[in-house]
Short mmCIF file of C-alpha atoms and ligand atoms in Angstrom, two decimals:
data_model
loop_
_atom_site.label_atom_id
_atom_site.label_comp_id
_atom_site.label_asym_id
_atom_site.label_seq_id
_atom_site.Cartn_x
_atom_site.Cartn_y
_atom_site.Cartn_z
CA UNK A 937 40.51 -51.03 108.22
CA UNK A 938 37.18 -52.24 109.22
CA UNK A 939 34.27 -49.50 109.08
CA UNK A 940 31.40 -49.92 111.66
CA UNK A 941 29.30 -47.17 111.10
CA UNK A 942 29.07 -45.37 107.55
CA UNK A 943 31.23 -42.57 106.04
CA UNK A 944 31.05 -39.12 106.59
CA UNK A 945 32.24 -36.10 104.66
CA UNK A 946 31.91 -33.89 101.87
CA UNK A 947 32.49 -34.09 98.07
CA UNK A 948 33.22 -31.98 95.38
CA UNK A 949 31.08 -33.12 92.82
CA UNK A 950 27.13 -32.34 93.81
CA UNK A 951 28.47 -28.42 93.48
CA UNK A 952 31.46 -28.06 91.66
CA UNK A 953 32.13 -30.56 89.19
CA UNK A 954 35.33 -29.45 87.27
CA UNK A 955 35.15 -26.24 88.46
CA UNK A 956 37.56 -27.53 92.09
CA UNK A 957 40.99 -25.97 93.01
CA UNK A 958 43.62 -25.72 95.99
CA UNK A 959 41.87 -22.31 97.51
CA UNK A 960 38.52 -23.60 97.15
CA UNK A 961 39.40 -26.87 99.10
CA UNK A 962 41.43 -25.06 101.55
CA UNK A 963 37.97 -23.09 102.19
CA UNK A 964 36.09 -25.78 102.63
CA UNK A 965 38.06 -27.83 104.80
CA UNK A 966 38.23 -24.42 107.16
CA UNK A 967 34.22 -24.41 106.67
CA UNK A 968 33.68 -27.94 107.76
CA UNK A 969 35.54 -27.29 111.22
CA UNK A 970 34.16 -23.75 111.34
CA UNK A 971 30.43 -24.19 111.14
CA UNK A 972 30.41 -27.21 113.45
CA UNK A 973 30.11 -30.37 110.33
CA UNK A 974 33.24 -32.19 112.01
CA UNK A 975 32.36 -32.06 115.19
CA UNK A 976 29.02 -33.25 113.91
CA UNK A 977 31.04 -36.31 112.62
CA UNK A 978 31.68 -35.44 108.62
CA UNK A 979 35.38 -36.52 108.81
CA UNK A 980 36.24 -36.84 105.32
CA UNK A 981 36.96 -34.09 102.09
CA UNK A 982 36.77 -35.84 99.32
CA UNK A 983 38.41 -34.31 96.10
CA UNK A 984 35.69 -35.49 93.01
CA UNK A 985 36.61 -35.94 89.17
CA UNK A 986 38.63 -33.56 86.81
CA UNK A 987 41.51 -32.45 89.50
CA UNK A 988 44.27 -34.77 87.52
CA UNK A 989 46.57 -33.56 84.10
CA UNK A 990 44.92 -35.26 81.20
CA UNK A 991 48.43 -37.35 80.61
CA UNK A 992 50.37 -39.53 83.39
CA UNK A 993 54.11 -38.73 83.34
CA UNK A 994 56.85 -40.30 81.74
CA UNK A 995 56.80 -43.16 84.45
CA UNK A 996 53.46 -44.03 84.44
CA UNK A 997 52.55 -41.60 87.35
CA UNK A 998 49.23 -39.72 87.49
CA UNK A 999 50.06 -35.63 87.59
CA UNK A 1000 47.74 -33.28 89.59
CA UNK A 1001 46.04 -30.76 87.42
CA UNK A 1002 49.01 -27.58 87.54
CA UNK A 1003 46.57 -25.07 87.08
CA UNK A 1004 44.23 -26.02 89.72
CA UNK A 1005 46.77 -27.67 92.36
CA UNK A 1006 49.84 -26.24 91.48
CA UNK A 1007 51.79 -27.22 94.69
CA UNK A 1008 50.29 -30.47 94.15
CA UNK A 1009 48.43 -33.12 96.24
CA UNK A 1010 50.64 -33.81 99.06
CA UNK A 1011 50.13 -29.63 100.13
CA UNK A 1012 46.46 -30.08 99.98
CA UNK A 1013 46.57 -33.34 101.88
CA UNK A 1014 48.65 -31.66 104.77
CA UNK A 1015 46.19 -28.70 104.71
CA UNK A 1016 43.46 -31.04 105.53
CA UNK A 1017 45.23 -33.18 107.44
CA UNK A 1018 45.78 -30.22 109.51
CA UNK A 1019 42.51 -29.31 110.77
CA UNK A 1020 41.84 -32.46 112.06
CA UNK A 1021 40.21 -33.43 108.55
CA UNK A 1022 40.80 -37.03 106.35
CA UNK A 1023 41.39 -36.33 102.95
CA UNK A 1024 40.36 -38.57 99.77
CA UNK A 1025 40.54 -38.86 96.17
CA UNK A 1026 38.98 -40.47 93.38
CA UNK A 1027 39.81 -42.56 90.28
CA UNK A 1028 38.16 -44.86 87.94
CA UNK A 1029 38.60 -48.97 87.04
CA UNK A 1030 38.18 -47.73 83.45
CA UNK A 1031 40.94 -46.32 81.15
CA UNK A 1032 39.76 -43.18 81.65
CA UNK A 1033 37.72 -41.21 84.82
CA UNK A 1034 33.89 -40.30 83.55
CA UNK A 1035 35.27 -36.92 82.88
CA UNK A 1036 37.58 -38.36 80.72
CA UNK A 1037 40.86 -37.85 82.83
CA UNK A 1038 43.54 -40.90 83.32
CA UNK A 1039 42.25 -44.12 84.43
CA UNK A 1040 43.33 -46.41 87.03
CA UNK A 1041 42.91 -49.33 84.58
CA UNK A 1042 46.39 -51.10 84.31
CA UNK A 1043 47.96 -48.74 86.86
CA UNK A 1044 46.12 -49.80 89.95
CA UNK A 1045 49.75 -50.74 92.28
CA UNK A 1046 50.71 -47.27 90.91
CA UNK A 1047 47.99 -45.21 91.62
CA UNK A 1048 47.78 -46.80 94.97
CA UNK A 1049 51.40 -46.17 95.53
CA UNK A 1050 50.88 -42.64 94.70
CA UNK A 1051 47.54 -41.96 96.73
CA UNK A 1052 49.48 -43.50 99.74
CA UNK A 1053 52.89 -41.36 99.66
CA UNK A 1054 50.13 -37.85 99.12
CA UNK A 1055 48.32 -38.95 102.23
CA UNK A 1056 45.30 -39.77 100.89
CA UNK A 1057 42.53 -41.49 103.30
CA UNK A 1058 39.70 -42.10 101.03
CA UNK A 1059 39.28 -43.63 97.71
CA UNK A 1060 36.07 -42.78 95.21
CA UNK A 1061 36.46 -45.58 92.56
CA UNK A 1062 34.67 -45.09 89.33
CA UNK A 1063 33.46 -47.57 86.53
CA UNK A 1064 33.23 -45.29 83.22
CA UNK A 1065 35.65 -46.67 80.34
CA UNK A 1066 36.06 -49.68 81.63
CA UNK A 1067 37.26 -52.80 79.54
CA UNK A 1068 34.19 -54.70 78.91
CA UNK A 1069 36.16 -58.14 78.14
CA UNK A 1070 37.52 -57.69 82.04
CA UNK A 1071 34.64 -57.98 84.75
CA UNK A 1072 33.71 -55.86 87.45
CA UNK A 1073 34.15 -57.83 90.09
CA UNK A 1074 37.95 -58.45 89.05
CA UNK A 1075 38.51 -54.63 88.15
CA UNK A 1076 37.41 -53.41 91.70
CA UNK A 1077 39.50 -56.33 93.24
CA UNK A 1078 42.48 -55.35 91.68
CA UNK A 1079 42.46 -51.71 93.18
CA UNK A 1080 41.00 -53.46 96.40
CA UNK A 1081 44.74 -55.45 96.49
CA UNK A 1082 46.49 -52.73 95.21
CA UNK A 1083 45.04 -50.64 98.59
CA UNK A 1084 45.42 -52.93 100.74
CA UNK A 1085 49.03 -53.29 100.18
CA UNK A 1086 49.85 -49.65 99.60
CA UNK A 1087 50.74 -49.36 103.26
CA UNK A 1088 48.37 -46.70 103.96
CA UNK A 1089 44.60 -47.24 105.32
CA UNK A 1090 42.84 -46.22 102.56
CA UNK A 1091 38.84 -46.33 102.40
CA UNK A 1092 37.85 -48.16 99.38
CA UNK A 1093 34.22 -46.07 98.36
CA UNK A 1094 33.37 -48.48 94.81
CA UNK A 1095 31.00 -46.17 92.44
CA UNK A 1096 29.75 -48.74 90.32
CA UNK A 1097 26.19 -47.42 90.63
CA UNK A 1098 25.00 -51.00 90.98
CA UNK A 1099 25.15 -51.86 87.60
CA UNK A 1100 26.14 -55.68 86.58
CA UNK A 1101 24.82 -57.12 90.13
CA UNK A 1102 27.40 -55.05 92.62
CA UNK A 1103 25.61 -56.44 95.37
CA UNK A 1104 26.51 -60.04 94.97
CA UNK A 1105 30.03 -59.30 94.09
CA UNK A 1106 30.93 -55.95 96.13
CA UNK A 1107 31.77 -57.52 99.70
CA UNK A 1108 34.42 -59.69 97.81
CA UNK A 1109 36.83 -56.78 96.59
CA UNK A 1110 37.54 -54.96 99.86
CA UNK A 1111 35.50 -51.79 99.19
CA UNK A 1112 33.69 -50.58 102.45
CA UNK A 1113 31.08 -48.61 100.95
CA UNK A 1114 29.51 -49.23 97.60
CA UNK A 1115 26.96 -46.83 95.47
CA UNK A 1116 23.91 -48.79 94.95
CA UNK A 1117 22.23 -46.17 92.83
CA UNK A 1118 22.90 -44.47 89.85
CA UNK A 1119 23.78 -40.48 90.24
CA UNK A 1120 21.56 -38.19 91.87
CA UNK A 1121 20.65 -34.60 90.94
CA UNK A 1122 19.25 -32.35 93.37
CA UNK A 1123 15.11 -33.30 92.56
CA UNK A 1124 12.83 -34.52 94.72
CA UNK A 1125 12.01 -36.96 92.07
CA UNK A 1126 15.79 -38.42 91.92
CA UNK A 1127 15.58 -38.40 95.87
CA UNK A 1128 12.08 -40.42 95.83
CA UNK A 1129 13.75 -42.49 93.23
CA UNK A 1130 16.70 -43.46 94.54
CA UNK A 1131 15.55 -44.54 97.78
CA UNK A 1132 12.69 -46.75 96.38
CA UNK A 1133 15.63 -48.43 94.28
CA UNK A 1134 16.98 -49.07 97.77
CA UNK A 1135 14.16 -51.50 99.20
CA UNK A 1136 15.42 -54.72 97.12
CA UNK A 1137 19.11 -53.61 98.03
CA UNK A 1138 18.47 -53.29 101.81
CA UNK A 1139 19.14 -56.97 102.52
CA UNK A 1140 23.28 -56.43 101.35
CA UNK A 1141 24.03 -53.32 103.02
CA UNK A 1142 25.69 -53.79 106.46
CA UNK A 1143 28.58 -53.14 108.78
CA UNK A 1144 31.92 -52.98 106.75
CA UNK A 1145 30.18 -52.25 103.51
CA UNK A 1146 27.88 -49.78 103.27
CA UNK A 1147 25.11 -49.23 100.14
CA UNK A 1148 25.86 -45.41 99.31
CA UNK A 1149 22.89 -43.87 97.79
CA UNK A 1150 24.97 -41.17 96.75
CA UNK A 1151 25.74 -37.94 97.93
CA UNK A 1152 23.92 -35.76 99.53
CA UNK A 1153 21.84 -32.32 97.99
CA UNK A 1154 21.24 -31.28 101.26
CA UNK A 1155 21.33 -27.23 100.82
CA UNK A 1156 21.94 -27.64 97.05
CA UNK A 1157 19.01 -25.20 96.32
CA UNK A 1158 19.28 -25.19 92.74
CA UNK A 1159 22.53 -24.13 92.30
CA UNK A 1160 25.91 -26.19 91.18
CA UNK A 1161 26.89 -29.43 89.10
CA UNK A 1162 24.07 -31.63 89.52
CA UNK A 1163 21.52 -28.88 90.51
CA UNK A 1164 18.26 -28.90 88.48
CA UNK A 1165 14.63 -27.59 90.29
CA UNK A 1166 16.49 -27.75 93.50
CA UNK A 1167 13.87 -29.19 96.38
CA UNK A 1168 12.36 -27.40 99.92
CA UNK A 1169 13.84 -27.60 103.34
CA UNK A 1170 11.23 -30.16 104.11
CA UNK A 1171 12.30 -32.63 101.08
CA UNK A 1172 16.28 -31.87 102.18
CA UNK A 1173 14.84 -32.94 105.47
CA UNK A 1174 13.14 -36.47 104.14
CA UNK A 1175 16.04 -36.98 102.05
CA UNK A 1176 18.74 -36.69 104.75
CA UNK A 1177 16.32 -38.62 107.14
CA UNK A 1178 16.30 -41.25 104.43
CA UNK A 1179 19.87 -41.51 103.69
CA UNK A 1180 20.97 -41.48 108.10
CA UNK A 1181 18.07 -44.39 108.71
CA UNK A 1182 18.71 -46.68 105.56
CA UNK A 1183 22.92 -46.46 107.10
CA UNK A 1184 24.23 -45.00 103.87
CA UNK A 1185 27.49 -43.01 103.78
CA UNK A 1186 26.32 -39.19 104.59
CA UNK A 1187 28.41 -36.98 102.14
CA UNK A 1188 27.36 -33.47 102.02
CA UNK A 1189 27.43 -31.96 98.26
CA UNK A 1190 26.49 -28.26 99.06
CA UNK A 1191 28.80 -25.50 99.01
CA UNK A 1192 29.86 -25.35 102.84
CA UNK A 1193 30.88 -21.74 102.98
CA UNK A 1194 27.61 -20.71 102.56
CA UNK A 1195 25.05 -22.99 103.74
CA UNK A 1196 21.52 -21.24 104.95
CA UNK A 1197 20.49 -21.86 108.65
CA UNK A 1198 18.00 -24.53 107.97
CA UNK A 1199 20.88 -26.77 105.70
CA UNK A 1200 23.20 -26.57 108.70
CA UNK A 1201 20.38 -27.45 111.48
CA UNK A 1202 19.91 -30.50 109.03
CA UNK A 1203 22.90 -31.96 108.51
CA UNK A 1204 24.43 -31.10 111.92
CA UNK A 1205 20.73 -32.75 113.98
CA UNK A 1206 22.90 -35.09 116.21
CA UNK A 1207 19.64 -37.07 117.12
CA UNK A 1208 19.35 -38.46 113.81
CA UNK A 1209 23.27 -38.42 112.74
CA UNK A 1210 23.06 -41.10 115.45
CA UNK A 1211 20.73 -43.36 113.88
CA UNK A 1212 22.85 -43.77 110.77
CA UNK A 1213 26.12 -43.87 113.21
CA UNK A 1214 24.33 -46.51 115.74
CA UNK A 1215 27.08 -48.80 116.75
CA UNK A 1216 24.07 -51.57 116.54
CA UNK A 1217 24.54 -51.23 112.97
CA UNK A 1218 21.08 -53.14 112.65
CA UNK A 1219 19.67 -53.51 108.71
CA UNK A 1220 16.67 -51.33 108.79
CA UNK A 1221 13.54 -53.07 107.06
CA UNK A 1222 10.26 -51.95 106.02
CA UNK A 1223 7.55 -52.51 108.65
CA UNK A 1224 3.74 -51.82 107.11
CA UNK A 1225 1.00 -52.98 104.71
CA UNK A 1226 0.34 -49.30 103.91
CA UNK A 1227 1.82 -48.86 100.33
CA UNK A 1228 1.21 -45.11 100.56
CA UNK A 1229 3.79 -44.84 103.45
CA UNK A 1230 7.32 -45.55 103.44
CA UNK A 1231 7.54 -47.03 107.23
CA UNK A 1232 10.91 -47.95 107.93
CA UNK A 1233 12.00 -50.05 111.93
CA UNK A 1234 15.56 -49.91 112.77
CA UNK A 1235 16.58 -51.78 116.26
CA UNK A 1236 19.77 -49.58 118.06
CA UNK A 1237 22.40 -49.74 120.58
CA UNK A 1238 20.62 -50.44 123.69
CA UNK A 1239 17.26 -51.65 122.83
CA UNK A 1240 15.60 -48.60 121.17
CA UNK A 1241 13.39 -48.78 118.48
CA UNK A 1242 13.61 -46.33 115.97
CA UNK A 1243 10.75 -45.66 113.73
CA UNK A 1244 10.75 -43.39 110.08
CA UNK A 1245 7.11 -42.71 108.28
CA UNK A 1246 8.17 -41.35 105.45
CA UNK A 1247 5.23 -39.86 103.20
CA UNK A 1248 6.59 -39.90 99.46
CA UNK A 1249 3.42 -39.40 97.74
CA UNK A 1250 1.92 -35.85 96.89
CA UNK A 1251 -1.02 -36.52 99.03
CA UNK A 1252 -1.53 -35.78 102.93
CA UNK A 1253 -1.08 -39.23 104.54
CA UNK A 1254 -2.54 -40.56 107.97
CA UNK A 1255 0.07 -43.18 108.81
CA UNK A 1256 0.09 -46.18 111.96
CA UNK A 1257 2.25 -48.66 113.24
CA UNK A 1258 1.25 -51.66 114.68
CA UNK A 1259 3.96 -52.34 116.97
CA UNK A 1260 3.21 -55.83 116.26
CA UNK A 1261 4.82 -55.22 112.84
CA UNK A 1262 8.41 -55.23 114.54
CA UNK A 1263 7.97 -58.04 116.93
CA UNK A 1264 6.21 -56.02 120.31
CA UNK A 1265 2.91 -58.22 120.72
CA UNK A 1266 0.41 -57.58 123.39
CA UNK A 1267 1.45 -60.10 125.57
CA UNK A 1268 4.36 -58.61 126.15
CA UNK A 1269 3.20 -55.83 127.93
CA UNK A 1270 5.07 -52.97 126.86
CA UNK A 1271 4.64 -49.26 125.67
CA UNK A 1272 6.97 -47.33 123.92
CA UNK A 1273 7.81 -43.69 124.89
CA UNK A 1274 8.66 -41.82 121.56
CA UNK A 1275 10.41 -38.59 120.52
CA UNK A 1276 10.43 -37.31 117.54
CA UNK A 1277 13.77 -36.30 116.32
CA UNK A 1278 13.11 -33.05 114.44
CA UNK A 1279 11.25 -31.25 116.91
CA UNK A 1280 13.14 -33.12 120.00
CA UNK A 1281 9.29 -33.39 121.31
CA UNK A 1282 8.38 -36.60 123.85
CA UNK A 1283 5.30 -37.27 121.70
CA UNK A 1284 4.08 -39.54 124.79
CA UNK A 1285 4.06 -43.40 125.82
CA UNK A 1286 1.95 -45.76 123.43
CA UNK A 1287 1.14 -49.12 123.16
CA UNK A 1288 0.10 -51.87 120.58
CA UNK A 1289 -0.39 -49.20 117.70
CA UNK A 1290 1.31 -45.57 117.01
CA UNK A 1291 -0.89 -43.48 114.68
CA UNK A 1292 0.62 -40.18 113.32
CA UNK A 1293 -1.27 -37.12 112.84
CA UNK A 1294 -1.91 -35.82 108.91
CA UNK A 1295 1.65 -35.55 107.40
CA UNK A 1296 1.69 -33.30 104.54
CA UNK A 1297 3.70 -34.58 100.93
CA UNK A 1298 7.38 -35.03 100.88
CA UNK A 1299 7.54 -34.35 104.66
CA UNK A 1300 8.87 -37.21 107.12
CA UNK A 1301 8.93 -38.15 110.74
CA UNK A 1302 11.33 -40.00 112.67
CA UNK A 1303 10.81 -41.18 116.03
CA UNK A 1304 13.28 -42.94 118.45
CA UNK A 1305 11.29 -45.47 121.01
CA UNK A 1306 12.26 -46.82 124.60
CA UNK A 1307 10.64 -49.63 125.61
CA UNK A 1308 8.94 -48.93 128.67
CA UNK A 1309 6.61 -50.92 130.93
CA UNK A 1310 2.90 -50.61 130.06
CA UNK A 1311 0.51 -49.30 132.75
C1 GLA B 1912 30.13 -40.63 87.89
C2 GLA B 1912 29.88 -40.80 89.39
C3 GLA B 1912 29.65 -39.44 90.02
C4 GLA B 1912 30.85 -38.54 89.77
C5 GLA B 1912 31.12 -38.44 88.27
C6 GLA B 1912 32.43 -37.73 87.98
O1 GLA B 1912 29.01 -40.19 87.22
O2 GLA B 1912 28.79 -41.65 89.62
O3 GLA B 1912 29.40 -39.57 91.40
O4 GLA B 1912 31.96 -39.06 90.45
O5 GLA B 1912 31.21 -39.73 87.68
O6 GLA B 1912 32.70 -37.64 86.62
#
């Protein structure tokens, strides 16, 4: 399997941690076709830590948890498969998962054997417990073979949070997403943190493997695993405009059942799903001298420009673009005509310099440019 564009789904974790079971993922994969999240292109459930038996069985084999699946994995798998959904699991290179549940350490072929004959799609691959005489690199590329000759496509989604250089060994192992950050909680302060971490990282991200910034708190509010303060709609706006334009994996971790109106208009905004799913697949970079703005230029599909000002600070912020700053000079005579993706609003044709009016803390906007022909 070869993945152009980066993952989409849900995951278990953000909200439930432990707490998962067979009804609750049956509800959610009838939520994600219900309210419109597949459609919107979030293809995968992913099933987070704690859903295994604390022992393997007699041969080796890891044994869903029969309290919480009790007609096992294959059943769930089926369920999802069924409305239209991709289904995936997770394990861990260690001995044991961070929760403490079996390991994939030593039982890689079997795990992957396993995974394959349930119909699992997706693969969340942990790093707690590991061995610390073994390196990374060869514990992520032993489950890497071990999927790739289970006979199944299985995504390969490494969680090594970045630690021990991921990004110079990552691309080797077969994984086509890898989390560049350590775990988020659902703060502004994690999100502002976690996507300054991903400036130096920028450079190895790219088609086939993706740097996953972790899952979303879109919609979070406060409430579930990693919920602390909970943040506005306006920060779950800059942090899911953050996550679509740097091309990380989008994986919702709100409860789906029961997201408000403003959580579903901003996960499902197909204007800006698009940027993160543009078949360009074009590293974005950071385009300004002003240190108070985040200004992120991505080139798409087609010749668009797409432009992000994203105001991190707790100030009010004035910030330009010099269109200079991405390679349009003067000479070459041409405007560009921008819309801003939230509001859908054709701000106008500019050229040589964009300045935005007064954006208030937290808050972000994300334009989308054709080049035109200047008057
Ligand atoms: C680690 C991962 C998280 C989650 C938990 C589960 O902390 O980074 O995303 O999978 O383990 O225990």
């Amino acid at each position: 399997m070869i993945k152009h564009t980066p993952p989409m789904g849900w995951n278990s974790w953000n909200t439930y941690g432990p707490n998962i079971n067979e009804k609750l993922i049956k509800e959610t994969a009838d939520a994600m076709v219900d309210t419109g999240l597949l459609a919107a292109g979030y293809e995968y459930l992913v099933i987070d830590d704690c859903w295994s038996e604390r022992q393997r069985d007699e041969n080796g084999r890891i044994v869903p948890s029969k309290e919480k699946f009790p007609n096992g994995m294959k059943a769930v798998a089926d369920y999802v498969h069924s409305k239209g959904l991709k289904f995936g699991m997770y394990s861990c290179a260690g001995n044991y998962t961070c929760a403490v549940y079996p390991g994939s350490f030593e039982f890689e072929f079997i795990d992957a054997a396993t995974f394959a004959e349930w119909g699992v799609d997706y693969l969340k691959y942990d790093y707690c417990f590991r061995p610390y005489w073994q390196k990374g690199h060869i514990l992520y590329k032993r489950m890497g073979h071990a999927l790739a000759n289970c006979g199944r496509d299985i995504l390969f989604s490494a969680c090594s949070w970045g630690v021990d250089e991921t990004h110079k060994w990552i691309k080797e192992t077969g994984a086509h997403m890898w989390r560049s950050t350590g775990d988020i909680v659902d703060t502004w302060k994690s999100i502002k943190e976690l996507a300054l971490k991903q400036v130096e990282l920028q450079p190895y991200n790219g088609q086939g493997c993706f740097n996953d910034m972790d899952m979303l708190v879109v919609g979070m509010y406060g409430k579930g695993n990693v919920a602390l303060d909970g943040c506005t709609d306006e920060e779950y706006r800059t942090h899911f405009s953050l996550w679509a334009f740097l091309n990380s994996p989008l994986m919702i971790g709100c409860d789906v059942r029961n997201m408000s109106d403003a959580t579903k208009e901003i996960l499902t905004n197909r204007d800006i799903i698009a940027l993160n799913q543009d078949p360009a697949g074009r590293q974005p970079y950071l385009a300004d001298n002003n240190t108070n703005i985040m200004t992120w230029v991505k080139s798409l599909e087609g010749g668009d420009i797409a432009i992000g000002f994203f105001n991190l600070t707790d100030n009010n912020q004035c910030p330009w673009i010099p269109f200079d700053n991405f390679g349009i000079n003067r000479s070459a005579n041409k405007a560009l005509q921008l819309t801003n993706l939230w509001t859908g609003e054709d701000i106008g044709v500019y050229k040589d310099i964009y300045r935005a009016p007064v954006m208030l803390p937290h808050t972000c906007m994300v334009l989308r440019g054709k080049l035109v022909d200047a008057k």
